[in-house]
Amino acid sequence: MRAVAAATKGWRLLLVLSTAGIAAAGARQPPNILVLLMDDMGWGDLGVYGEPSRETPNLDQMAAEGMLFPNFYSANPLCSPSRAALLTGRLPIRNGFYTTNAHARNAYTPQEVVGGIPDSELLLPELLKEAGYTSKIVGKWHLGHRPQFHPLKHGFDEWFGSPNCHFGPYDNRARPNIPVYRDWEMVGRFYEEFPINLKTGEANLTQIYLEEALDFIRRQQARQRPFFLYWAIDATHAPVYASRSFLGTSRRGRYGDAVREIDDSVGRILRLLRELRLGENTFVFFTSDNGAALISAPEQGGSNGPFLCGKQTTFEGGMRVPAIAWWPGHIPAGQVSHQLGSIMDLFSTSLSLAGLKPPRDRAVDGLDLLPAILQGQLMDRPMFYYRGNTLMAVTLGLYKAHFWTWTNSWEEFKQGIDFCPGQNVSGVTTHTQEEHTKLPLMFHLGRDPGERYPLSFGSAEYQDALGRITPAVQQHQEALVPGQPQLNVCNQAVMNWAPPGCEKLGKCLRPPESVPEKCSWLH
């Protein structure tokens, strides 16, 4: 850790010196950066992706004025690992946002989890600070609840939102409702000072989050300083909500109401940028943390279009997400990029916009998308799909290889938990963990985006694709240094499992003092 700390200090010094050089040369101020991150919004939820009710006019207009990415992916099929990947530019297996509690188990962050974003990770706002950026997060953090994981400890200057989603209400005795913060101060709790009517779906949170964004933009424009706004709202995560004026306005039920309010909010943000004459100096990117949660559809979940399954799976429906880049005067209108993109690319792209380089002391998985966005270049790269600490699948070009298939257990499925409702594909959507490491299941995503027709093992096409994917996987695995797992403690999916030598403590796991090294990841 001392070596990492020393390298980190050295890297930050280089950034300070390079930034000072830019300032001395009188370089133009770098662009503002807005990342609009949705929660569980599916690829098929926007009109521009083919949603037939066409209830997202502002997002459709944003795409018409900018660039659409039809092949854009989350770094994980769950919220918190995906968000950690966005802000670090690194796969969750590297930054610690995964679990080793049994094979291929997903990783959750309930209120009681003691892990969070490690100090050794460098987050985007922390690095942007070296180029003079002021940063704010609005909405859901989801990278740890304890004080050492607070957003203001990791580069953000301002925060309005919550460490977790709007779950509840709880009994406020054994388990209190989830808090809402303004910077370091707790200003209330969901279902109390910030009411959410579960019966009607009414809540004003999206309007509150919108006003926080608009106020921040106005203040930074007055200061003439570059800013980074991370607008991470959660209205489309079950329990879905919308404000009174939007309830009942969609043909898609309550979920559609939430999408319509989000669309209206994005429109107001972009209009303000134009009014303040900030449009040409503000890079805006809209995306989602993972695919739509079909387990709560149709009333409380979205659409993944033609893709298989949804959130919590590594099929396309769980990982492929909507993505739009908007930067008037720089991105020509009406563009579509078929670049294979990742949410981790927002890290490297943002640094490039700020005139900074990614850290050199660690592996960074995100690519700089500016060559694709501004010059139309296409860069070949593999896309890795993880569940827990298990590499489930890899996409390279138009070919996707599954090394493991699994949706959820038979026990959960029999209880009505279904991540792929109405989409059973024999031998593919399995309820037992099926291994295909020697002969991966292979799909051509151009001809078969729904992953329903595996290529024949004996075909020349299969052999050629496998010949290109295998070395990419080997190179990745040989160089991989996993981070210390942060999500093992209180993982609800595997609560009754403990490693040998570790004892259980109520619902959580506790490492006995006699074997601290064996159970060190539980701290």
Short mmCIF file of C-alpha atoms in Angstrom, two decimals:
data_model
loop_
_atom_site.label_atom_id
_atom_site.label_comp_id
_atom_site.label_asym_id
_atom_site.label_seq_id
_atom_site.Cartn_x
_atom_site.Cartn_y
_atom_site.Cartn_z
CA MET A 1 0.00 0.00 0.00
CA ARG A 2 2.93 2.36 0.65
CA ALA A 3 4.09 1.82 -2.92
CA VAL A 4 0.62 2.59 -4.23
CA ALA A 5 0.37 5.70 -2.04
CA ALA A 6 3.78 6.91 -3.20
CA ALA A 7 2.87 6.35 -6.83
CA THR A 8 -0.44 8.14 -6.32
CA LYS A 9 1.27 11.16 -4.75
CA GLY A 10 3.72 11.25 -7.63
CA TRP A 11 0.91 11.10 -10.16
CA ARG A 12 -0.96 13.93 -8.47
CA LEU A 13 2.19 16.06 -8.46
CA LEU A 14 2.57 15.50 -12.20
CA LEU A 15 -1.05 16.59 -12.67
CA VAL A 16 -0.49 19.76 -10.64
CA LEU A 17 2.59 20.64 -12.66
CA SER A 18 0.91 19.94 -16.00
CA THR A 19 -2.16 21.98 -15.01
CA ALA A 20 0.07 24.85 -13.93
CA GLY A 21 1.76 24.71 -17.32
CA ILE A 22 -1.56 24.90 -19.14
CA ALA A 23 -2.62 27.88 -17.04
CA ALA A 24 0.69 29.65 -17.67
CA ALA A 25 0.27 29.17 -21.39
CA GLY A 26 -3.15 30.81 -21.26
CA ALA A 27 -4.94 27.77 -22.64
CA ARG A 28 -8.69 27.91 -23.16
CA GLN A 29 -10.78 26.70 -20.22
CA PRO A 30 -11.63 23.02 -20.59
CA PRO A 31 -15.28 22.12 -21.18
CA ASN A 32 -17.78 21.47 -18.44
CA ILE A 33 -18.78 17.82 -18.08
CA LEU A 34 -22.27 16.53 -17.25
CA VAL A 35 -22.88 12.82 -16.74
CA LEU A 36 -26.61 12.07 -16.57
CA LEU A 37 -26.77 8.57 -15.08
CA MET A 38 -30.14 6.86 -14.92
CA ASP A 39 -31.03 3.95 -12.63
CA ASP A 40 -32.24 0.68 -14.19
CA MET A 41 -33.31 2.43 -17.40
CA GLY A 42 -33.38 0.02 -20.32
CA TRP A 43 -32.00 0.31 -23.85
CA GLY A 44 -35.55 0.14 -25.21
CA ASP A 45 -36.99 2.93 -23.05
CA LEU A 46 -36.25 5.82 -25.43
CA GLY A 47 -38.09 6.72 -28.60
CA VAL A 48 -34.82 7.08 -30.47
CA TYR A 49 -34.15 3.38 -29.78
CA GLY A 50 -37.58 2.41 -31.07
CA GLU A 51 -39.89 2.68 -28.03
CA PRO A 52 -43.26 2.94 -29.80
CA SER A 53 -45.05 5.36 -27.48
CA ARG A 54 -42.48 8.07 -28.29
CA GLU A 55 -42.68 9.70 -24.88
CA THR A 56 -39.08 10.96 -24.67
CA PRO A 57 -39.04 13.99 -27.02
CA ASN A 58 -36.20 15.78 -25.24
CA LEU A 59 -33.88 12.78 -25.17
CA ASP A 60 -34.77 12.00 -28.78
CA GLN A 61 -33.90 15.61 -29.65
CA MET A 62 -30.67 15.32 -27.68
CA ALA A 63 -29.75 12.33 -29.86
CA ALA A 64 -30.77 14.21 -33.02
CA GLU A 65 -28.45 17.05 -32.05
CA GLY A 66 -25.61 14.78 -30.94
CA MET A 67 -24.44 11.18 -31.18
CA LEU A 68 -26.24 7.95 -30.38
CA PHE A 69 -24.37 4.85 -29.21
CA PRO A 70 -26.38 1.66 -29.90
CA ASN A 71 -23.53 -0.57 -28.64
CA PHE A 72 -22.87 0.90 -25.21
CA TYR A 73 -22.47 -1.22 -22.09
CA SER A 74 -22.54 -1.09 -18.34
CA ALA A 75 -19.56 -2.54 -16.48
CA ASN A 76 -21.82 -4.76 -14.37
CA PRO A 77 -25.49 -5.78 -14.32
CA LEU A 78 -26.00 -4.16 -10.88
CA CYS A 79 -26.07 -0.58 -9.61
CA SER A 80 -23.17 -0.14 -7.20
CA PRO A 81 -20.43 -2.04 -9.10
CA SER A 82 -21.39 -0.18 -12.27
CA ARG A 83 -21.16 3.21 -10.52
CA ALA A 84 -17.79 2.34 -9.04
CA ALA A 85 -16.58 1.43 -12.53
CA LEU A 86 -17.83 4.72 -14.02
CA LEU A 87 -16.01 6.86 -11.47
CA THR A 88 -12.75 4.86 -11.48
CA GLY A 89 -12.59 3.75 -15.11
CA ARG A 90 -11.92 0.23 -13.82
CA LEU A 91 -13.78 -3.04 -13.82
CA PRO A 92 -15.44 -3.88 -10.48
CA ILE A 93 -13.13 -6.89 -10.18
CA ARG A 94 -10.24 -4.38 -10.03
CA ASN A 95 -11.77 -1.69 -7.80
CA GLY A 96 -13.20 -4.13 -5.25
CA PHE A 97 -16.93 -3.78 -6.01
CA TYR A 98 -17.61 -7.49 -6.27
CA THR A 99 -18.21 -10.47 -4.04
CA THR A 100 -16.39 -13.78 -3.57
CA ASN A 101 -19.35 -15.20 -1.62
CA ALA A 102 -19.94 -18.31 -3.72
CA HIS A 103 -19.54 -18.61 -7.45
CA ALA A 104 -20.94 -15.94 -9.78
CA ARG A 105 -23.09 -14.33 -7.10
CA ASN A 106 -24.16 -10.77 -7.63
CA ALA A 107 -23.01 -8.16 -5.14
CA TYR A 108 -25.40 -5.84 -3.28
CA THR A 109 -24.91 -2.89 -0.96
CA PRO A 110 -27.61 -2.99 1.74
CA GLN A 111 -27.60 -0.45 4.52
CA GLU A 112 -25.50 -2.64 6.80
CA VAL A 113 -22.59 -3.26 4.41
CA VAL A 114 -19.28 -2.12 5.87
CA GLY A 115 -17.36 -1.94 2.57
CA GLY A 116 -17.13 0.92 0.11
CA ILE A 117 -14.88 2.65 -2.38
CA PRO A 118 -11.28 2.10 -1.23
CA ASP A 119 -8.95 5.03 -0.56
CA SER A 120 -6.51 3.49 -3.03
CA GLU A 121 -8.94 4.15 -5.89
CA LEU A 122 -8.70 7.47 -7.75
CA LEU A 123 -12.13 8.79 -8.64
CA LEU A 124 -12.89 11.07 -11.57
CA PRO A 125 -13.77 14.21 -9.54
CA GLU A 126 -10.57 13.81 -7.53
CA LEU A 127 -8.50 13.90 -10.73
CA LEU A 128 -10.55 16.65 -12.38
CA LYS A 129 -9.81 18.87 -9.39
CA GLU A 130 -6.25 19.11 -10.66
CA ALA A 131 -7.56 20.83 -13.79
CA GLY A 132 -9.61 23.33 -11.77
CA TYR A 133 -12.99 21.59 -11.86
CA THR A 134 -15.65 21.97 -9.19
CA SER A 135 -17.64 18.73 -8.86
CA LYS A 136 -21.09 17.90 -7.56
CA ILE A 137 -23.03 14.66 -7.22
CA VAL A 138 -26.82 14.84 -7.19
CA GLY A 139 -28.71 11.71 -6.21
CA LYS A 140 -27.56 8.18 -5.52
CA TRP A 141 -23.98 7.52 -4.40
CA HIS A 142 -24.08 3.75 -3.63
CA LEU A 143 -20.35 3.40 -3.02
CA GLY A 144 -20.45 2.95 0.74
CA HIS A 145 -22.34 4.33 3.73
CA ARG A 146 -19.66 4.87 6.35
CA PRO A 147 -17.96 8.28 6.75
CA GLN A 148 -14.72 7.25 5.05
CA PHE A 149 -16.66 6.48 1.87
CA HIS A 150 -18.50 9.82 1.73
CA PRO A 151 -18.43 11.50 -1.74
CA LEU A 152 -16.72 14.59 -0.31
CA LYS A 153 -13.88 12.33 0.84
CA HIS A 154 -13.36 11.20 -2.76
CA GLY A 155 -13.12 14.39 -4.78
CA PHE A 156 -16.63 15.80 -4.89
CA ASP A 157 -17.08 19.34 -3.58
CA GLU A 158 -20.85 19.11 -3.15
CA TRP A 159 -23.44 16.39 -2.66
CA PHE A 160 -27.20 16.35 -2.45
CA GLY A 161 -28.66 12.87 -2.29
CA SER A 162 -28.47 9.55 -0.54
CA PRO A 163 -25.89 6.82 -0.03
CA ASN A 164 -28.38 4.24 -1.28
CA CYS A 165 -31.61 3.90 -3.22
CA HIS A 166 -35.02 4.98 -1.87
CA PHE A 167 -35.85 1.62 -0.28
CA GLY A 168 -38.27 1.49 2.62
CA PRO A 169 -40.05 2.58 4.60
CA TYR A 170 -38.44 0.86 7.57
CA ASP A 171 -39.53 0.73 11.20
CA ASN A 172 -37.04 3.40 12.37
CA ARG A 173 -36.20 1.23 15.39
CA ALA A 174 -34.22 -1.82 14.38
CA ARG A 175 -33.62 -0.25 10.97
CA PRO A 176 -34.01 3.49 10.28
CA ASN A 177 -35.07 4.96 6.98
CA ILE A 178 -32.30 5.81 4.54
CA PRO A 179 -30.85 9.32 5.03
CA VAL A 180 -30.58 12.19 2.55
CA TYR A 181 -27.55 14.48 2.75
CA ARG A 182 -26.54 17.96 1.76
CA ASP A 183 -22.76 17.69 1.84
CA TRP A 184 -21.90 16.40 5.33
CA GLU A 185 -25.25 17.26 6.90
CA MET A 186 -28.12 14.80 7.03
CA VAL A 187 -31.14 16.89 6.02
CA GLY A 188 -33.80 14.19 6.32
CA ARG A 189 -34.80 10.66 5.43
CA PHE A 190 -36.77 9.01 2.67
CA TYR A 191 -40.47 8.55 3.56
CA GLU A 192 -40.17 11.23 6.27
CA GLU A 193 -38.83 14.66 5.24
CA PHE A 194 -38.72 13.31 1.66
CA PRO A 195 -42.05 11.46 1.28
CA ILE A 196 -42.67 8.72 -1.27
CA ASN A 197 -46.22 7.43 -1.60
CA LEU A 198 -45.85 3.76 -2.46
CA LYS A 199 -49.56 3.42 -3.21
CA THR A 200 -49.74 6.20 -5.81
CA GLY A 201 -46.05 6.51 -6.74
CA GLU A 202 -46.01 10.23 -5.98
CA ALA A 203 -42.72 11.83 -4.91
CA ASN A 204 -41.08 15.16 -5.71
CA LEU A 205 -37.52 13.82 -5.63
CA THR A 206 -36.85 14.21 -9.37
CA GLN A 207 -37.93 17.87 -9.20
CA ILE A 208 -35.69 18.40 -6.16
CA TYR A 209 -32.76 16.77 -7.95
CA LEU A 210 -33.45 18.87 -11.04
CA GLU A 211 -33.37 22.14 -9.07
CA GLU A 212 -30.09 21.06 -7.46
CA ALA A 213 -28.60 20.57 -10.93
CA LEU A 214 -29.90 23.86 -12.31
CA ASP A 215 -28.69 25.79 -9.28
CA PHE A 216 -25.23 24.26 -9.50
CA ILE A 217 -24.92 25.11 -13.20
CA ARG A 218 -25.97 28.71 -12.61
CA ARG A 219 -23.51 29.15 -9.74
CA GLN A 220 -20.59 27.69 -11.68
CA GLN A 221 -21.39 29.83 -14.71
CA ALA A 222 -21.22 32.89 -12.47
CA ARG A 223 -17.85 31.74 -11.09
CA GLN A 224 -16.45 31.12 -14.58
CA ARG A 225 -14.99 27.82 -13.46
CA PRO A 226 -15.19 24.45 -15.24
CA PHE A 227 -17.49 22.01 -13.51
CA PHE A 228 -18.33 18.32 -13.38
CA LEU A 229 -21.94 17.45 -12.56
CA TYR A 230 -22.80 13.82 -11.87
CA TRP A 231 -26.62 13.70 -11.96
CA ALA A 232 -27.38 10.22 -10.63
CA ILE A 233 -31.13 10.13 -10.08
CA ASP A 234 -33.11 6.99 -9.26
CA ALA A 235 -36.78 7.50 -10.20
CA THR A 236 -36.79 4.49 -12.55
CA HIS A 237 -35.52 2.12 -9.86
CA ALA A 238 -38.32 0.26 -8.11
CA PRO A 239 -40.25 1.51 -6.21
CA VAL A 240 -40.75 3.81 -9.19
CA TYR A 241 -41.94 7.38 -8.53
CA ALA A 242 -42.91 10.61 -10.28
CA SER A 243 -44.22 13.98 -9.19
CA ARG A 244 -47.95 14.72 -9.25
CA SER A 245 -47.96 16.58 -12.56
CA PHE A 246 -46.47 13.55 -14.35
CA LEU A 247 -48.43 10.75 -12.70
CA GLY A 248 -50.90 9.15 -15.05
CA THR A 249 -49.56 10.92 -18.16
CA SER A 250 -47.82 7.94 -19.80
CA ARG A 251 -49.20 5.04 -21.80
CA ARG A 252 -46.61 2.86 -20.03
CA GLY A 253 -47.94 3.14 -16.50
CA ARG A 254 -46.03 4.45 -13.50
CA TYR A 255 -42.64 3.56 -14.97
CA GLY A 256 -43.48 5.58 -18.07
CA ASP A 257 -44.50 8.51 -15.85
CA ALA A 258 -41.03 8.44 -14.27
CA VAL A 259 -39.36 8.32 -17.69
CA ARG A 260 -41.44 11.27 -18.92
CA GLU A 261 -40.41 13.36 -15.91
CA ILE A 262 -36.76 12.47 -16.46
CA ASP A 263 -37.06 13.40 -20.12
CA ASP A 264 -38.59 16.75 -19.21
CA SER A 265 -35.80 17.35 -16.68
CA VAL A 266 -33.07 16.62 -19.23
CA GLY A 267 -34.74 19.06 -21.59
CA ARG A 268 -34.68 21.78 -18.92
CA ILE A 269 -31.00 21.15 -18.18
CA LEU A 270 -30.03 21.42 -21.85
CA ARG A 271 -32.18 24.57 -22.30
CA LEU A 272 -30.44 26.21 -19.35
CA LEU A 273 -27.03 25.44 -20.84
CA ARG A 274 -28.09 27.16 -24.04
CA GLU A 275 -29.59 30.14 -22.20
CA LEU A 276 -26.35 30.64 -20.27
CA ARG A 277 -24.36 30.20 -23.50
CA LEU A 278 -22.64 27.18 -22.05
CA GLY A 279 -23.81 24.66 -24.64
CA GLU A 280 -20.72 24.76 -26.83
CA ASN A 281 -18.47 24.45 -23.81
CA THR A 282 -20.33 21.63 -22.07
CA PHE A 283 -20.00 17.92 -22.86
CA VAL A 284 -23.13 16.03 -21.80
CA PHE A 285 -23.47 12.25 -21.73
CA PHE A 286 -26.68 10.39 -20.93
CA THR A 287 -26.68 6.70 -19.98
CA SER A 288 -27.87 4.12 -17.43
CA ASP A 289 -26.10 2.07 -14.77
CA ASN A 290 -27.45 -1.26 -16.08
CA GLY A 291 -30.33 -2.70 -18.07
CA ALA A 292 -33.98 -2.53 -17.08
CA ALA A 293 -35.06 -4.57 -14.06
CA LEU A 294 -37.53 -6.97 -15.65
CA ILE A 295 -38.19 -8.51 -12.25
CA SER A 296 -40.32 -5.43 -11.46
CA ALA A 297 -41.85 -5.02 -14.93
CA PRO A 298 -44.20 -4.10 -16.44
CA GLU A 299 -45.57 -1.52 -13.99
CA GLN A 300 -42.29 -0.84 -12.20
CA GLY A 301 -39.71 -1.79 -14.82
CA GLY A 302 -38.56 -0.73 -18.26
CA SER A 303 -37.74 -2.26 -21.63
CA ASN A 304 -34.53 -3.76 -22.95
CA GLY A 305 -35.78 -3.74 -26.52
CA PRO A 306 -34.76 -6.84 -28.50
CA PHE A 307 -32.20 -8.02 -25.97
CA LEU A 308 -32.31 -11.07 -23.73
CA CYS A 309 -33.17 -10.82 -20.00
CA GLY A 310 -32.41 -7.81 -17.82
CA LYS A 311 -30.70 -6.42 -14.76
CA GLN A 312 -28.70 -8.92 -12.66
CA THR A 313 -27.78 -11.02 -15.73
CA THR A 314 -24.86 -10.78 -18.13
CA PHE A 315 -27.07 -11.26 -21.17
CA GLU A 316 -27.41 -8.22 -23.40
CA GLY A 317 -30.54 -6.99 -21.63
CA GLY A 318 -28.65 -6.71 -18.36
CA MET A 319 -25.58 -4.96 -19.73
CA ARG A 320 -26.42 -2.99 -22.87
CA VAL A 321 -27.69 0.49 -22.00
CA PRO A 322 -28.88 3.68 -23.75
CA ALA A 323 -26.16 6.25 -24.45
CA ILE A 324 -26.21 9.73 -26.00
CA ALA A 325 -23.38 12.28 -26.30
CA TRP A 326 -24.26 15.97 -26.78
CA TRP A 327 -21.79 18.81 -27.40
CA PRO A 328 -23.08 21.51 -29.77
CA GLY A 329 -20.46 22.92 -32.10
CA HIS A 330 -18.23 19.89 -31.64
CA ILE A 331 -20.39 16.81 -32.26
CA PRO A 332 -22.17 17.10 -35.63
CA ALA A 333 -25.92 16.59 -35.34
CA GLY A 334 -27.57 13.28 -36.08
CA GLN A 335 -24.54 11.02 -35.65
CA VAL A 336 -24.57 7.31 -34.76
CA SER A 337 -21.40 5.61 -33.55
CA HIS A 338 -21.10 1.84 -33.64
CA GLN A 339 -18.10 1.99 -31.34
CA LEU A 340 -18.26 -0.69 -28.65
CA GLY A 341 -18.47 1.61 -25.63
CA SER A 342 -18.49 1.18 -21.87
CA ILE A 343 -19.61 3.23 -18.93
CA MET A 344 -15.95 3.09 -17.83
CA ASP A 345 -15.04 5.11 -20.93
CA LEU A 346 -16.64 8.19 -19.35
CA PHE A 347 -13.72 8.25 -16.91
CA SER A 348 -11.01 8.34 -19.60
CA THR A 349 -13.03 10.56 -21.94
CA SER A 350 -13.64 13.12 -19.19
CA LEU A 351 -9.95 13.22 -18.31
CA SER A 352 -9.13 13.75 -21.97
CA LEU A 353 -11.63 16.62 -22.17
CA ALA A 354 -9.88 18.20 -19.17
CA GLY A 355 -6.44 17.82 -20.75
CA LEU A 356 -5.40 15.13 -18.29
CA LYS A 357 -4.02 11.62 -18.67
CA PRO A 358 -5.31 8.51 -16.87
CA PRO A 359 -3.26 7.33 -13.86
CA ARG A 360 -0.20 5.32 -14.90
CA ASP A 361 0.14 3.31 -11.70
CA ARG A 362 -2.88 1.04 -12.30
CA ALA A 363 -4.84 -0.68 -15.03
CA VAL A 364 -7.58 1.52 -16.48
CA ASP A 365 -10.22 -0.25 -18.55
CA GLY A 366 -11.98 2.81 -19.94
CA LEU A 367 -11.11 4.13 -23.39
CA ASP A 368 -11.01 7.74 -24.51
CA LEU A 369 -14.07 7.98 -26.75
CA LEU A 370 -13.19 11.38 -28.24
CA PRO A 371 -11.65 9.86 -31.41
CA ALA A 372 -14.93 7.99 -31.96
CA ILE A 373 -17.08 10.99 -31.07
CA LEU A 374 -15.20 13.74 -32.89
CA GLN A 375 -13.49 11.86 -35.73
CA GLY A 376 -15.70 8.84 -36.31
CA GLN A 377 -12.94 6.36 -35.53
CA LEU A 378 -13.77 2.81 -34.46
CA MET A 379 -11.45 1.15 -31.94
CA ASP A 380 -11.33 -2.62 -31.54
CA ARG A 381 -11.67 -3.72 -27.93
CA PRO A 382 -13.07 -6.63 -25.91
CA MET A 383 -15.95 -6.16 -23.48
CA PHE A 384 -15.85 -8.27 -20.31
CA TYR A 385 -19.03 -9.28 -18.45
CA TYR A 386 -18.59 -10.22 -14.79
CA ARG A 387 -20.92 -11.49 -12.09
CA GLY A 388 -19.22 -11.42 -8.71
CA ASN A 389 -15.63 -12.49 -9.34
CA THR A 390 -16.57 -14.70 -12.30
CA LEU A 391 -15.96 -13.80 -15.94
CA MET A 392 -19.28 -14.82 -17.50
CA ALA A 393 -18.90 -13.63 -21.09
CA VAL A 394 -16.83 -11.56 -23.51
CA THR A 395 -17.81 -9.56 -26.59
CA LEU A 396 -15.31 -8.77 -29.32
CA GLY A 397 -16.61 -7.08 -32.43
CA LEU A 398 -20.00 -8.63 -33.19
CA TYR A 399 -19.29 -11.93 -31.44
CA LYS A 400 -20.17 -12.73 -27.86
CA ALA A 401 -18.85 -15.82 -26.07
CA HIS A 402 -20.51 -17.10 -22.88
CA PHE A 403 -18.20 -19.03 -20.55
CA TRP A 404 -20.93 -19.43 -17.94
CA THR A 405 -24.70 -19.10 -18.21
CA TRP A 406 -26.97 -18.49 -15.26
CA THR A 407 -29.97 -16.30 -14.55
CA ASN A 408 -30.95 -17.13 -10.97
CA SER A 409 -31.41 -20.24 -8.86
CA TRP A 410 -34.31 -22.65 -9.18
CA GLU A 411 -35.24 -21.83 -5.58
CA GLU A 412 -35.62 -18.13 -6.39
CA PHE A 413 -37.33 -18.85 -9.70
CA LYS A 414 -39.95 -21.04 -8.02
CA GLN A 415 -40.65 -18.16 -5.63
CA GLY A 416 -41.53 -15.92 -8.58
CA ILE A 417 -38.16 -14.17 -8.97
CA ASP A 418 -37.59 -14.03 -12.72
CA PHE A 419 -34.90 -11.94 -14.40
CA CYS A 420 -36.02 -13.07 -17.88
CA PRO A 421 -39.84 -13.13 -17.86
CA GLY A 422 -41.25 -14.69 -21.01
CA GLN A 423 -37.78 -15.21 -22.47
CA ASN A 424 -36.79 -18.79 -21.79
CA VAL A 425 -34.10 -19.92 -24.25
CA SER A 426 -33.26 -23.59 -23.81
CA GLY A 427 -29.63 -24.12 -22.79
CA VAL A 428 -29.03 -20.38 -22.48
CA THR A 429 -31.25 -18.91 -19.72
CA THR A 430 -30.27 -21.54 -17.17
CA HIS A 431 -31.27 -21.76 -13.50
CA THR A 432 -28.16 -23.74 -12.62
CA GLN A 433 -24.67 -22.43 -13.21
CA GLU A 434 -23.65 -24.00 -16.51
CA GLU A 435 -19.99 -23.99 -17.53
CA HIS A 436 -18.92 -23.45 -21.13
CA THR A 437 -15.26 -22.54 -20.60
CA LYS A 438 -13.95 -25.17 -23.02
CA LEU A 439 -16.56 -24.61 -25.70
CA PRO A 440 -18.17 -21.21 -25.13
CA LEU A 441 -21.69 -20.52 -26.33
CA MET A 442 -21.16 -18.08 -29.19
CA PHE A 443 -23.60 -15.57 -30.68
CA HIS A 444 -23.35 -13.10 -33.55
CA LEU A 445 -24.96 -10.02 -32.04
CA GLY A 446 -25.56 -8.40 -35.42
CA ARG A 447 -27.72 -11.23 -36.72
CA ASP A 448 -28.96 -12.41 -33.33
CA PRO A 449 -29.06 -9.57 -30.76
CA GLY A 450 -31.48 -11.59 -28.64
CA GLU A 451 -28.89 -14.37 -28.05
CA ARG A 452 -31.30 -17.11 -29.10
CA TYR A 453 -29.34 -19.03 -31.72
CA PRO A 454 -25.81 -20.17 -30.73
CA LEU A 455 -23.33 -20.71 -33.54
CA SER A 456 -22.50 -24.29 -34.38
CA PHE A 457 -19.34 -25.43 -32.59
CA GLY A 458 -18.02 -27.03 -35.76
CA SER A 459 -18.55 -24.08 -38.07
CA ALA A 460 -15.67 -22.09 -39.52
CA GLU A 461 -17.33 -18.92 -38.22
CA TYR A 462 -17.32 -20.26 -34.67
CA GLN A 463 -13.67 -21.34 -34.86
CA ASP A 464 -12.57 -18.01 -36.30
CA ALA A 465 -14.41 -16.03 -33.62
CA LEU A 466 -13.07 -18.26 -30.85
CA GLY A 467 -9.56 -17.84 -32.24
CA ARG A 468 -9.83 -14.07 -31.79
CA ILE A 469 -11.61 -14.06 -28.43
CA THR A 470 -9.41 -16.64 -26.66
CA PRO A 471 -6.15 -14.62 -26.69
CA ALA A 472 -8.03 -11.49 -25.55
CA VAL A 473 -9.38 -13.41 -22.55
CA GLN A 474 -6.00 -14.96 -21.75
CA GLN A 475 -4.29 -11.58 -21.85
CA HIS A 476 -6.95 -10.09 -19.58
CA GLN A 477 -6.79 -12.89 -17.02
CA GLU A 478 -2.99 -13.08 -16.93
CA ALA A 479 -2.70 -9.36 -16.16
CA LEU A 480 -5.66 -9.17 -13.77
CA VAL A 481 -4.96 -8.11 -10.19
CA PRO A 482 -8.29 -8.25 -8.32
CA GLY A 483 -8.99 -5.57 -5.74
CA GLN A 484 -9.93 -6.37 -2.18
CA PRO A 485 -13.63 -7.36 -2.26
CA GLN A 486 -15.87 -4.77 -0.65
CA LEU A 487 -19.31 -6.37 -1.01
CA ASN A 488 -18.95 -9.70 0.77
CA VAL A 489 -20.23 -8.45 4.10
CA CYS A 490 -24.00 -8.66 4.43
CA ASN A 491 -24.51 -9.84 0.89
CA GLN A 492 -28.19 -10.77 1.13
CA ALA A 493 -27.90 -13.40 -1.61
CA VAL A 494 -25.40 -15.51 0.34
CA MET A 495 -26.05 -14.44 3.92
CA ASN A 496 -25.80 -17.97 5.29
CA TRP A 497 -22.40 -18.71 3.80
CA ALA A 498 -19.11 -18.05 5.58
CA PRO A 499 -15.55 -18.99 4.58
CA PRO A 500 -13.76 -21.63 6.67
CA GLY A 501 -12.52 -20.11 9.91
CA CYS A 502 -14.90 -17.14 9.81
CA GLU A 503 -17.86 -16.89 12.13
CA LYS A 504 -21.31 -15.39 11.53
CA LEU A 505 -22.51 -12.39 13.51
CA GLY A 506 -26.27 -12.06 13.21
CA LYS A 507 -26.92 -11.31 9.57
CA CYS A 508 -23.35 -10.26 8.90
CA LEU A 509 -20.02 -12.05 8.85
CA ARG A 510 -17.23 -11.32 11.30
CA PRO A 511 -13.60 -12.41 11.06
CA PRO A 512 -12.41 -13.96 14.33
CA GLU A 513 -9.34 -12.27 15.76
CA SER A 514 -7.45 -15.56 15.72
CA VAL A 515 -7.43 -15.78 11.90
CA PRO A 516 -7.44 -12.18 10.65
CA GLU A 517 -5.55 -12.87 7.43
CA LYS A 518 -7.86 -15.63 6.25
CA CYS A 519 -10.89 -13.41 6.76
CA SER A 520 -9.27 -10.02 6.16
CA TRP A 521 -11.73 -9.19 3.35
CA LEU A 522 -14.51 -9.11 5.93
CA HIS A 523 -13.15 -6.03 7.69
#
